mmCIF file of C-alpha atoms and ligand atoms in Angstrom:
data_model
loop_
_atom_site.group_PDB
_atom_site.id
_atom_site.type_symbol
_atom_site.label_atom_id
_atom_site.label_comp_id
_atom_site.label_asym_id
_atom_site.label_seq_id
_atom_site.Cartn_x
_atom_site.Cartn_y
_atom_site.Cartn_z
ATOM 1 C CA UNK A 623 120.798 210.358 219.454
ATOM 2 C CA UNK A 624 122.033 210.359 215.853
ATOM 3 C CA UNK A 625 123.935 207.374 214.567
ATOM 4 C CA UNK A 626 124.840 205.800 211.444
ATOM 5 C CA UNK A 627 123.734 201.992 210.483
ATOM 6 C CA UNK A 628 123.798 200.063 207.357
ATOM 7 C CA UNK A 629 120.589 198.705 206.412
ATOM 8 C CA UNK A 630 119.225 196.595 203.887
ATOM 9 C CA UNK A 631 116.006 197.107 202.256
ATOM 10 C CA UNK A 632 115.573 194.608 199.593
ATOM 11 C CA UNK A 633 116.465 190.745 199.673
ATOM 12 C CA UNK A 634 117.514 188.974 196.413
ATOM 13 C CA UNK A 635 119.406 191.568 194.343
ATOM 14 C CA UNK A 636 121.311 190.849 191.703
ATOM 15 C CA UNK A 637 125.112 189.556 191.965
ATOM 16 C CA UNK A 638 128.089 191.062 192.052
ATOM 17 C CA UNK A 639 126.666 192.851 195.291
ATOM 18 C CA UNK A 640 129.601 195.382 194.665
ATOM 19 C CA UNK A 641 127.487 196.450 191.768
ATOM 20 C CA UNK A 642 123.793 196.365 193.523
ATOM 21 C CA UNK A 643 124.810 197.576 196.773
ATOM 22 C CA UNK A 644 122.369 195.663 199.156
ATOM 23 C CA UNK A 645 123.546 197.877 202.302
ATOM 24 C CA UNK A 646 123.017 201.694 202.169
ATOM 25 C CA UNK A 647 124.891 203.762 205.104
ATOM 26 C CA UNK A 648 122.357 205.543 206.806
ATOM 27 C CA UNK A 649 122.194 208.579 209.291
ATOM 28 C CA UNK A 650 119.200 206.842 211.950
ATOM 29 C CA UNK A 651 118.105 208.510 214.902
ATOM 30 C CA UNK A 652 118.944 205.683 217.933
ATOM 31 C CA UNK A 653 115.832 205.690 220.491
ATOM 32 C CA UNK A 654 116.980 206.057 224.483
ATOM 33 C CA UNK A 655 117.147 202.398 226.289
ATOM 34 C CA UNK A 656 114.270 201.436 227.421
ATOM 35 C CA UNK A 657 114.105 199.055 230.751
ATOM 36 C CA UNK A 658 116.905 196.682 230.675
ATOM 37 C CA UNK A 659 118.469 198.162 227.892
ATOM 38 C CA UNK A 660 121.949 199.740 227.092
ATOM 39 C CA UNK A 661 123.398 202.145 224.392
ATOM 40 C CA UNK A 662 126.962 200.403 222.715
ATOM 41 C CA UNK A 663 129.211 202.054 221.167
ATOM 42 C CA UNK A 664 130.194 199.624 218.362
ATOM 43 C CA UNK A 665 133.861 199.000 218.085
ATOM 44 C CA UNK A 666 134.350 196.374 216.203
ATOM 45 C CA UNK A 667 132.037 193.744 213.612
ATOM 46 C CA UNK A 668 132.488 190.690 211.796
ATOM 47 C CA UNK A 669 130.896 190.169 208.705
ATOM 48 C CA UNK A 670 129.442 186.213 208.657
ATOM 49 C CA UNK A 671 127.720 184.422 206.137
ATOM 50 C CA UNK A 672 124.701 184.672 208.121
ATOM 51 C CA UNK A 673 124.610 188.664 207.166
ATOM 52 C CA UNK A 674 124.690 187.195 203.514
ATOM 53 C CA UNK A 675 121.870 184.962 203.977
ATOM 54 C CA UNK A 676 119.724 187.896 205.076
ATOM 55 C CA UNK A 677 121.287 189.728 201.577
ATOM 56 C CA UNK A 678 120.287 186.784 199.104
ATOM 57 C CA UNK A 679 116.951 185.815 200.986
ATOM 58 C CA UNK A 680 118.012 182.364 201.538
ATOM 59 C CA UNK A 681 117.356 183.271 205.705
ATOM 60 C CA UNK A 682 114.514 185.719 204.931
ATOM 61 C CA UNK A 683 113.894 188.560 207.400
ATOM 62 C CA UNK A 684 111.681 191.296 208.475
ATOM 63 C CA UNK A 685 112.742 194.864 206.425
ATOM 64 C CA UNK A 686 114.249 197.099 206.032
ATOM 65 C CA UNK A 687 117.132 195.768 208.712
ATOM 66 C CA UNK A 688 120.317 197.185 210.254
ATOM 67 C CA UNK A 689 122.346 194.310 209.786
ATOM 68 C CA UNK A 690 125.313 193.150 211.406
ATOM 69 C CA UNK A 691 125.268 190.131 214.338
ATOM 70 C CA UNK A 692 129.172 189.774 215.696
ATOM 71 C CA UNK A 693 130.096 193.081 217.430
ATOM 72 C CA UNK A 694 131.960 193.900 220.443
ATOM 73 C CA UNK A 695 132.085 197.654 221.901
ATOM 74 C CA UNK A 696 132.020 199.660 225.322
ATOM 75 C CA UNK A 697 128.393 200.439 226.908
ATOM 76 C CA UNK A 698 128.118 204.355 226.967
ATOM 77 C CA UNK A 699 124.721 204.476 229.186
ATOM 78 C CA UNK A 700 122.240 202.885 230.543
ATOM 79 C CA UNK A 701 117.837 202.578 230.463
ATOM 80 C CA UNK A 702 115.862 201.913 233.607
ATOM 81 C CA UNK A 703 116.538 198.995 235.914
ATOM 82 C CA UNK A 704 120.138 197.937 234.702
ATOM 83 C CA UNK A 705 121.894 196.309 237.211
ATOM 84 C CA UNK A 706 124.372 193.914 235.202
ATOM 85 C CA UNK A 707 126.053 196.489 233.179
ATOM 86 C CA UNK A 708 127.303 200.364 233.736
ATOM 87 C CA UNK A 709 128.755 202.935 231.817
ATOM 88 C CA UNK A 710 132.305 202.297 230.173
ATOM 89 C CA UNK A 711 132.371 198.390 230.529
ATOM 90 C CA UNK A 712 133.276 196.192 227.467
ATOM 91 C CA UNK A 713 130.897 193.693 225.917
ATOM 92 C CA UNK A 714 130.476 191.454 222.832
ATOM 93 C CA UNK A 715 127.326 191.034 222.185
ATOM 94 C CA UNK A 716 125.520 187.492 221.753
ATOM 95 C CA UNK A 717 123.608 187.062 218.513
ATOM 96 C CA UNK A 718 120.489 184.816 220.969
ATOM 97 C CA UNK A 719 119.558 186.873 223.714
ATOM 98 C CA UNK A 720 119.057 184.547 226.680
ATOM 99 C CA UNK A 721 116.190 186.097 229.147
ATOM 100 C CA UNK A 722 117.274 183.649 231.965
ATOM 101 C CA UNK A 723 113.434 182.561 232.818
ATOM 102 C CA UNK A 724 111.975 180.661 229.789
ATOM 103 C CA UNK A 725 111.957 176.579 230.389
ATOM 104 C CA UNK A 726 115.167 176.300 228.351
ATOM 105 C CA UNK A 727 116.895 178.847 229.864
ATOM 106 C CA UNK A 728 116.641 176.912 233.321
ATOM 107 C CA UNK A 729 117.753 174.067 232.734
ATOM 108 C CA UNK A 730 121.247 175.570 230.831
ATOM 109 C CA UNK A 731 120.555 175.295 227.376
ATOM 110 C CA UNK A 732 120.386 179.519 226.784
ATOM 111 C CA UNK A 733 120.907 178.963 223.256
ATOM 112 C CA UNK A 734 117.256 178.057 222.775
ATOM 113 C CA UNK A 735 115.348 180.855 224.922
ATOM 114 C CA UNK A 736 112.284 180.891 223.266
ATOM 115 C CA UNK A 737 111.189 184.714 224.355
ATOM 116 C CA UNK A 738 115.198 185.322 222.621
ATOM 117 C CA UNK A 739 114.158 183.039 219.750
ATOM 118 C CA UNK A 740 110.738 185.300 219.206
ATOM 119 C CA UNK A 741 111.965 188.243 219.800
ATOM 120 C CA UNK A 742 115.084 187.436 216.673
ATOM 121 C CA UNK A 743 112.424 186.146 214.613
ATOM 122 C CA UNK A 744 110.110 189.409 215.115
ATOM 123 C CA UNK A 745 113.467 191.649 214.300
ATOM 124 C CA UNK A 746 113.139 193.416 217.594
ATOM 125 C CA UNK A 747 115.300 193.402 220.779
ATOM 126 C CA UNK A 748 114.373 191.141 223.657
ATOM 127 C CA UNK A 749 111.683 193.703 225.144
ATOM 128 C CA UNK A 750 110.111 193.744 221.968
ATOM 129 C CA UNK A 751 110.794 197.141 220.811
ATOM 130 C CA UNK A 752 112.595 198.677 218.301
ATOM 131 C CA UNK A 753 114.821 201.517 218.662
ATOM 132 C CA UNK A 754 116.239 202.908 215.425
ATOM 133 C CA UNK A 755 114.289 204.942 213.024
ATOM 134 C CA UNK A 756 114.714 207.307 210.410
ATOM 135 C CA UNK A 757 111.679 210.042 209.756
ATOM 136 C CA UNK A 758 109.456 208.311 212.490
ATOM 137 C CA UNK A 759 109.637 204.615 210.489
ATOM 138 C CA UNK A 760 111.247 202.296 212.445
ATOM 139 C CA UNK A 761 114.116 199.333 211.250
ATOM 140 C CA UNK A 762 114.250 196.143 211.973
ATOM 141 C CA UNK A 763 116.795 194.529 214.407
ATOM 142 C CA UNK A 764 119.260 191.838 213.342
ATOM 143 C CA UNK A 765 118.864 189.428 215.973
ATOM 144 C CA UNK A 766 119.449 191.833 218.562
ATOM 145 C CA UNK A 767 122.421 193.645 217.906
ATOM 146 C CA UNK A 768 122.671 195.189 214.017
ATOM 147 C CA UNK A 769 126.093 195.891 214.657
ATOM 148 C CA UNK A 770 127.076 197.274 211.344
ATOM 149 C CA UNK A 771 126.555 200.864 213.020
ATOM 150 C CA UNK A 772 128.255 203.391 215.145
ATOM 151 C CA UNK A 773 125.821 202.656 217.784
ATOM 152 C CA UNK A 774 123.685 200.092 218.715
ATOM 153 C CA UNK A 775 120.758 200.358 221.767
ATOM 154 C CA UNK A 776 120.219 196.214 222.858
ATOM 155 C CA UNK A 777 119.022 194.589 225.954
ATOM 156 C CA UNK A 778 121.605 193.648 228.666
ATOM 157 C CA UNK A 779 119.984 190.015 227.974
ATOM 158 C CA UNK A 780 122.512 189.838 224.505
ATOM 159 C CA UNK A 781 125.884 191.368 226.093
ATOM 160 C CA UNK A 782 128.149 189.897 228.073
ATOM 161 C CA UNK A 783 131.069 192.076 229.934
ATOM 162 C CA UNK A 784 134.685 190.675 228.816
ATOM 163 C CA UNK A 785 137.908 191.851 230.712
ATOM 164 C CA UNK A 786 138.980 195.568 229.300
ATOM 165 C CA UNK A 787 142.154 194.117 227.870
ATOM 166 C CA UNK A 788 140.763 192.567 225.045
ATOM 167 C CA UNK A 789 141.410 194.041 221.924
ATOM 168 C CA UNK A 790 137.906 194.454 220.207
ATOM 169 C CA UNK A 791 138.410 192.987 216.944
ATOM 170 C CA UNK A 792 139.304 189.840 218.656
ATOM 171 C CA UNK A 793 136.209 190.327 221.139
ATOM 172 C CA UNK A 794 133.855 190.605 218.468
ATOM 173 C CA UNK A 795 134.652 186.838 216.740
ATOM 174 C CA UNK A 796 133.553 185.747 220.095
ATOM 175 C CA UNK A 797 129.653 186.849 219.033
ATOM 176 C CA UNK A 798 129.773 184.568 216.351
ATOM 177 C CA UNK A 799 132.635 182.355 215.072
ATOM 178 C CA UNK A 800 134.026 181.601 218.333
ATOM 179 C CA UNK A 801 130.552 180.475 219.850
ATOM 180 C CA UNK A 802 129.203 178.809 217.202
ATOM 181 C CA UNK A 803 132.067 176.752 216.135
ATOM 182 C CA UNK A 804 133.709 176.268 219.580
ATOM 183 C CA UNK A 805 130.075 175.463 221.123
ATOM 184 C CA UNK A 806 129.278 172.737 218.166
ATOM 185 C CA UNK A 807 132.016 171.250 219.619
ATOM 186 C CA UNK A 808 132.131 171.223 223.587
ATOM 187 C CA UNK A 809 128.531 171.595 224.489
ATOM 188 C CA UNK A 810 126.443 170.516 221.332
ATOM 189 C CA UNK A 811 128.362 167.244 220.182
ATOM 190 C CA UNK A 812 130.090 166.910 223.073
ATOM 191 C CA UNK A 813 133.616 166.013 222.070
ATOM 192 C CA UNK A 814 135.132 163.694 225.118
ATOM 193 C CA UNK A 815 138.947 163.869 225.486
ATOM 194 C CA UNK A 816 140.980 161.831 223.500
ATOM 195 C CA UNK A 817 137.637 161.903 220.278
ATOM 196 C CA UNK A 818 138.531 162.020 216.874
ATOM 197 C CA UNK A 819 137.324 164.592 214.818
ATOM 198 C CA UNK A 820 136.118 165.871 210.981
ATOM 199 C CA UNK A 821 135.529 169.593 210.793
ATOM 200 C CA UNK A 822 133.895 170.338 207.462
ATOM 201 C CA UNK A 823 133.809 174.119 205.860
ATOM 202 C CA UNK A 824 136.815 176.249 207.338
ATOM 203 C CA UNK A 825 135.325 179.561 207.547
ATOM 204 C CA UNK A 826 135.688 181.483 210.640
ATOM 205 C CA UNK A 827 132.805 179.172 212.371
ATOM 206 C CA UNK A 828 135.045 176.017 211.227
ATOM 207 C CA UNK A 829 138.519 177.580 212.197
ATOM 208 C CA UNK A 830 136.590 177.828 215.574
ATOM 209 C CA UNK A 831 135.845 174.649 215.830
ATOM 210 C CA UNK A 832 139.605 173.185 215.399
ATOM 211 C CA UNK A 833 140.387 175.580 218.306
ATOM 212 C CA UNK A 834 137.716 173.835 220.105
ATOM 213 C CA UNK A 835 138.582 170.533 219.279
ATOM 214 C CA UNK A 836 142.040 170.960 220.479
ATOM 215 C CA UNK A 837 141.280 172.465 224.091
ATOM 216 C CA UNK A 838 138.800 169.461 224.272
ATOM 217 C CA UNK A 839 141.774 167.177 223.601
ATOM 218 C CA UNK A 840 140.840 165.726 220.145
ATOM 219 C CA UNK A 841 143.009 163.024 219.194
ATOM 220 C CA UNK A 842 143.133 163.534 215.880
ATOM 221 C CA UNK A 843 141.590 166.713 214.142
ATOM 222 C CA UNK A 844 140.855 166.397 210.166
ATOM 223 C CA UNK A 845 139.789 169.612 208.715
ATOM 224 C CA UNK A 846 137.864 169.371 205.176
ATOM 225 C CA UNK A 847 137.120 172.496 202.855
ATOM 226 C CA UNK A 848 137.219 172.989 198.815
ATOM 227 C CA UNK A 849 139.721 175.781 198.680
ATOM 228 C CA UNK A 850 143.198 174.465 198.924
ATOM 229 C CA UNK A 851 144.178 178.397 201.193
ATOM 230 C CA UNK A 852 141.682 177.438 203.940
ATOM 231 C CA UNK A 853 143.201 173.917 204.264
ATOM 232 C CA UNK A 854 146.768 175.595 204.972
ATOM 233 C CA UNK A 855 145.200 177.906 207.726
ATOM 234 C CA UNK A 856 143.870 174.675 209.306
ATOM 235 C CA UNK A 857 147.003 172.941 209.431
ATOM 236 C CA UNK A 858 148.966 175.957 211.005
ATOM 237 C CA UNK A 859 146.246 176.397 214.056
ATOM 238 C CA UNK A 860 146.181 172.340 214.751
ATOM 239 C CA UNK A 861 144.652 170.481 212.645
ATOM 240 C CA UNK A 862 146.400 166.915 212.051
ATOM 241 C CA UNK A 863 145.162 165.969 208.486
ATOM 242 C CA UNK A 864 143.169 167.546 205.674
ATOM 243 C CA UNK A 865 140.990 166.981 202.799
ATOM 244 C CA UNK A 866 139.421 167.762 200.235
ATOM 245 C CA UNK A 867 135.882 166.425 200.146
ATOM 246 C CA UNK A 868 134.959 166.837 196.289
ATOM 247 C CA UNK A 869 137.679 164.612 195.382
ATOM 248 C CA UNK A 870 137.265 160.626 194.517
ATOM 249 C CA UNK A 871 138.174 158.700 196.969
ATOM 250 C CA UNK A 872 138.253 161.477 199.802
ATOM 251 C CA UNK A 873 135.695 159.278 202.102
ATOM 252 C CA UNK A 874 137.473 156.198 201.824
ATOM 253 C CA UNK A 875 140.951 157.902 202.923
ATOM 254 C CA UNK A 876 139.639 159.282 205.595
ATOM 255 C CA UNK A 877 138.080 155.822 206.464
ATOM 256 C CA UNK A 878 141.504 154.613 206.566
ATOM 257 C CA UNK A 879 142.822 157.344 208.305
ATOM 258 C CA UNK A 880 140.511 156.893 211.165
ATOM 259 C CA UNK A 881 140.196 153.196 211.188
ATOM 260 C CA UNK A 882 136.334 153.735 210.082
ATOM 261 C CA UNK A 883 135.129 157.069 210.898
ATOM 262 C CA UNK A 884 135.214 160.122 213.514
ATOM 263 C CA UNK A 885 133.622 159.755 216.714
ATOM 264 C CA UNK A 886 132.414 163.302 215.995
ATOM 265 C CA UNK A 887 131.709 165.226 212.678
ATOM 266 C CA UNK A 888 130.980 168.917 212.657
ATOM 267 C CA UNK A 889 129.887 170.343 209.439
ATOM 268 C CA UNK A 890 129.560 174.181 208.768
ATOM 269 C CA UNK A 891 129.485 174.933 204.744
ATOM 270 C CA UNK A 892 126.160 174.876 203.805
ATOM 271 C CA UNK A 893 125.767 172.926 201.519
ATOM 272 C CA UNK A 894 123.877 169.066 201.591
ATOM 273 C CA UNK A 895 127.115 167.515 199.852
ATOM 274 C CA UNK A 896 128.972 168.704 202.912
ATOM 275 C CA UNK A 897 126.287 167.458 205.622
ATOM 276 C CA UNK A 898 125.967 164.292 203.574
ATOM 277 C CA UNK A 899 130.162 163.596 203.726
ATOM 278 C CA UNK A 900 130.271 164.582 207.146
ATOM 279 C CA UNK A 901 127.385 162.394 208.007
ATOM 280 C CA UNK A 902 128.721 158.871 205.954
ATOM 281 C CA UNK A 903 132.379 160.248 207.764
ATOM 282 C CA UNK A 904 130.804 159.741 211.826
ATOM 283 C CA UNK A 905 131.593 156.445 212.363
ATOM 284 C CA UNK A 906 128.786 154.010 214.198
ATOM 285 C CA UNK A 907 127.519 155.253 217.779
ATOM 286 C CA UNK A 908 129.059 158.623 216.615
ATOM 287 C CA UNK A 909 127.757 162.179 216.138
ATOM 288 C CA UNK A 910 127.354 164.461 213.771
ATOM 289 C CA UNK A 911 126.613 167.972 214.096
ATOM 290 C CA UNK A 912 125.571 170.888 211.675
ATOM 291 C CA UNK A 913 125.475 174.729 212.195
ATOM 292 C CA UNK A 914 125.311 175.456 208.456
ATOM 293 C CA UNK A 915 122.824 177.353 206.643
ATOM 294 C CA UNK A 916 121.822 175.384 203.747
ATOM 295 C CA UNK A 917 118.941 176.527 200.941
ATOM 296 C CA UNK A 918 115.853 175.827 202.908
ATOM 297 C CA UNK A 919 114.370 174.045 200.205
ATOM 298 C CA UNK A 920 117.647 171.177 200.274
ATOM 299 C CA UNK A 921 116.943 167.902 201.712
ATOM 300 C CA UNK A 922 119.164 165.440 203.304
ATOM 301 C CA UNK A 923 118.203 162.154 202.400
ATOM 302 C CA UNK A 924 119.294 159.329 204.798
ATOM 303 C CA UNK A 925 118.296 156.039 204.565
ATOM 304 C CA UNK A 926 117.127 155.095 208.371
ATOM 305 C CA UNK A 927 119.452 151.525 208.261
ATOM 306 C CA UNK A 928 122.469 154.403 208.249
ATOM 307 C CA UNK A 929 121.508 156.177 211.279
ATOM 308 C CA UNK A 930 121.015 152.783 213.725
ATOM 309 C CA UNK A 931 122.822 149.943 211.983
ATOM 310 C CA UNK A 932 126.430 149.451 211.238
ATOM 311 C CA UNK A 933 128.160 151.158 208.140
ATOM 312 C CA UNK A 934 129.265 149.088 205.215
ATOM 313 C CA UNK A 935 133.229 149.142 205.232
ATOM 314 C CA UNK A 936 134.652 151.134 202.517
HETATM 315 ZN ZN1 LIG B 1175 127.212 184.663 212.332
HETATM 316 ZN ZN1 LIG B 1176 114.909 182.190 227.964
#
């Protein structure tokens, strides 16, 4: 069938992207489903910074790529041998497709399927194919879904069916945002009930996570970002206190505030000055977590008496 995509075909143009136009709109002919696949009609996508690292190069990719990895939308039919999925059900789709055999997939930790992990890496779905093409050359998939399109073909292994009541646009955070900041929280760190907690970088991954922290029951929630706008959205959906990391001082307030540190420090801005606060923020025996997308060429440097001995009190 004929669809329409947006795919990029060059990393590293120059900024303002308004200007350069890294994504072209592009009439693509979408291949039937093969085995275990489905075609989704896309009705809704979030644009993450994870699309933008593809766009700069800093998380290089296979191109040209249909781009696009939060999307929710209804399944319009169906390749051979799908038995999970029929025609007219709802689904966001799930930027790591989960094949449900691998060793990690086993023993419940789907988030590191390594035939899912290839298969992203390669740019193709889960079967290893790729399905949209224009004049016979085929595009890259972005990590399974490239939901920046009218229509997307993807393997039933990176949808899951939600209830039909669910407005879309809501839906579709769920690909991304939701499980990555809400999953950093209850399954990666885990928070226990009644944890303290520093969320750093309040983007829609970082929002998440102050939902998550307070349906884990988070005793206290402090929510750290630069821009003073994001700090007022965290303190209308929960969040108890909130900083701003680049100032003087910030580290030793919230040392005070917490009686000398967070059980559990999430960090989600990208950038080492963030990892390094919300590291030197976890207090002893705690955790810290990061689902950020730094430069790959950045280094955290930690000095090894800061990981197993105690902190020095501010
Ligand atoms: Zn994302
Ligand atoms: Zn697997």
């Amino acid at each position: 069938m004929k669809t329409r995509v947006a795919v990029l075909h060059q990393m590293h143009l120059e900024r303002p992207y308004t200007t350069s136009k890294p994504l072209k709109i592009e009439e693509v002919i979408l291949d039937d489903p093969g085995f275990n696949e489905v075609v989704v009609k896309i009705k809704a996508a979030g644009l993450c910074h994870s699309d933008l690292s593809v766009i700069d190069g800093n998380r290089p990719r296979p191109l040209p790529m249909a781009l696009g990895h939060e999307a929710a939308g209804e399944v319009i039919s169906l390749g051979p041998g799908v038995k999970k999925l029929k025609v007219g059900d709802h689904v966001v789709f799930t930027f790591l497709p989960s094949c449900g055999a691998c060793s990690y997939c086993q023993t419940g930790r789907a988030a590191l399927c390594e035939p899912g992990a290839e298969a992203n890496g390669n740019g193709t779905l889960l079967g290893g194919h790729k399905r949209i093409n224009k004049d016979g050359s085929y595009y890259f998939h972005h990590l399974g879904v490239s939901g920046f399109a009218e229509h997307a073909v993807a393997s039933v292994d990176s949808l899951v069916k939600i209830d039909a009541d669910i407005p879309f646009e809501i839906a579709a955070l769920f690909g991304c945002a939701v499980m990555t900041g809400v999953g950093a929280v209850v399954n990666t760190a885990p928070l226990k009930f009644g944890d303290s907690i520093l969320v750093v970088g309040l983007g829609g991954v970082g929002l998440s996570a102050i939902f998550g922290a307070k349906a884990a029951g988070a005793s206290q929630i402090i929510a750290a970002d630069l821009n003073p706008e994001k700090r007022k959205i965290a303190l209308s959906i929960g969040a108890h206190h909130v900083i701003d990391s680049s100032q003087e001082g910030a580290l030793e307030d919230l040392m005070k505030l917490t009686g000398g540190g967070v059980d559990v420090s999430v960090e989600f801005a990208g950038a080492i000055s963030a990892l390094d606060f919300a590291f030197q923020a976890t207090k002893r025996g705690g955790i810290t977590v990061t689902a950020a997308l730094p430069h790959p060429d950045a280094r955290l440097q930690l000095s090894p008496e800061s990981i197993s001995w105690t902190r020095k009190n501010p």
